[in-house]
């Protein structure tokens, strides 16, 4: 989402939608949720956190670029 320049609320809504769909699926099947990688292999929480840090963390350059567009209010 950040590569395409979408607003953070749009990304938040997309993530929320995915989470709700997964929760519904887990409840419907009655089986515990299993964390998997992109290839569908089961992984541990430590491996999942490492993947998130490696692939899905928004870089400081992207964050700084988004911050510079804000208008600061002097109250």
XYZ file of C-alpha atoms in Angstrom:
75
model
C 0.000 0.000 0.000
C 2.825 2.413 0.783
C 4.475 1.816 -2.590
C 1.262 2.907 -4.315
C 0.970 5.931 -2.027
C -2.336 4.970 -0.406
C -3.520 6.647 2.774
C -2.881 4.775 6.032
C -6.635 4.490 6.701
C -7.094 2.633 3.422
C -4.340 0.202 4.430
C -5.904 -0.177 7.875
C -9.298 -1.043 6.368
C -7.704 -3.604 4.035
C -5.923 -5.285 6.946
C -9.067 -5.237 9.101
C -11.020 -6.895 6.303
C -8.433 -9.672 5.986
C -8.412 -10.275 9.739
C -12.222 -10.474 9.937
C -12.271 -12.966 7.051
C -9.661 -15.138 8.772
C -11.483 -15.017 12.115
C -14.738 -16.030 10.426
C -12.988 -18.894 8.635
C -11.432 -20.180 11.885
C -14.769 -20.029 13.702
C -16.598 -21.694 10.803
C -14.134 -24.613 10.606
C -13.671 -24.951 14.342
C -9.923 -25.463 13.975
C -7.155 -23.351 15.550
C -5.473 -20.708 13.393
C -2.129 -21.746 11.950
C 0.433 -19.138 10.948
C 1.844 -19.822 7.473
C 4.391 -18.270 5.141
C 3.649 -17.068 1.594
C 4.166 -20.584 0.236
C 1.614 -22.072 2.664
C 4.063 -23.818 4.988
C 3.347 -23.728 8.730
C 5.792 -21.551 10.692
C 6.423 -20.569 14.297
C 5.644 -17.139 15.734
C 9.373 -16.323 15.900
C 9.769 -17.144 12.201
C 6.675 -15.060 11.403
C 8.056 -12.047 13.276
C 11.374 -12.373 11.425
C 9.551 -12.456 8.062
C 7.508 -9.381 9.011
C 10.627 -7.436 9.997
C 12.412 -8.475 6.816
C 9.668 -7.999 4.210
C 6.774 -5.965 5.563
C 8.234 -3.140 7.619
C 7.737 0.354 6.222
C 11.114 2.021 5.850
C 12.052 5.276 7.507
C 12.345 7.013 4.111
C 8.710 6.208 3.284
C 7.573 7.345 6.729
C 9.508 10.602 6.481
C 8.107 11.240 3.011
C 4.561 10.868 4.283
C 5.207 13.084 7.324
C 6.566 16.000 5.299
C 3.177 16.509 3.625
C 1.352 17.249 6.870
C 0.241 20.759 7.693
C 1.075 21.626 11.271
C -1.480 23.632 13.197
C -0.375 26.255 15.696
C -3.008 26.345 18.431
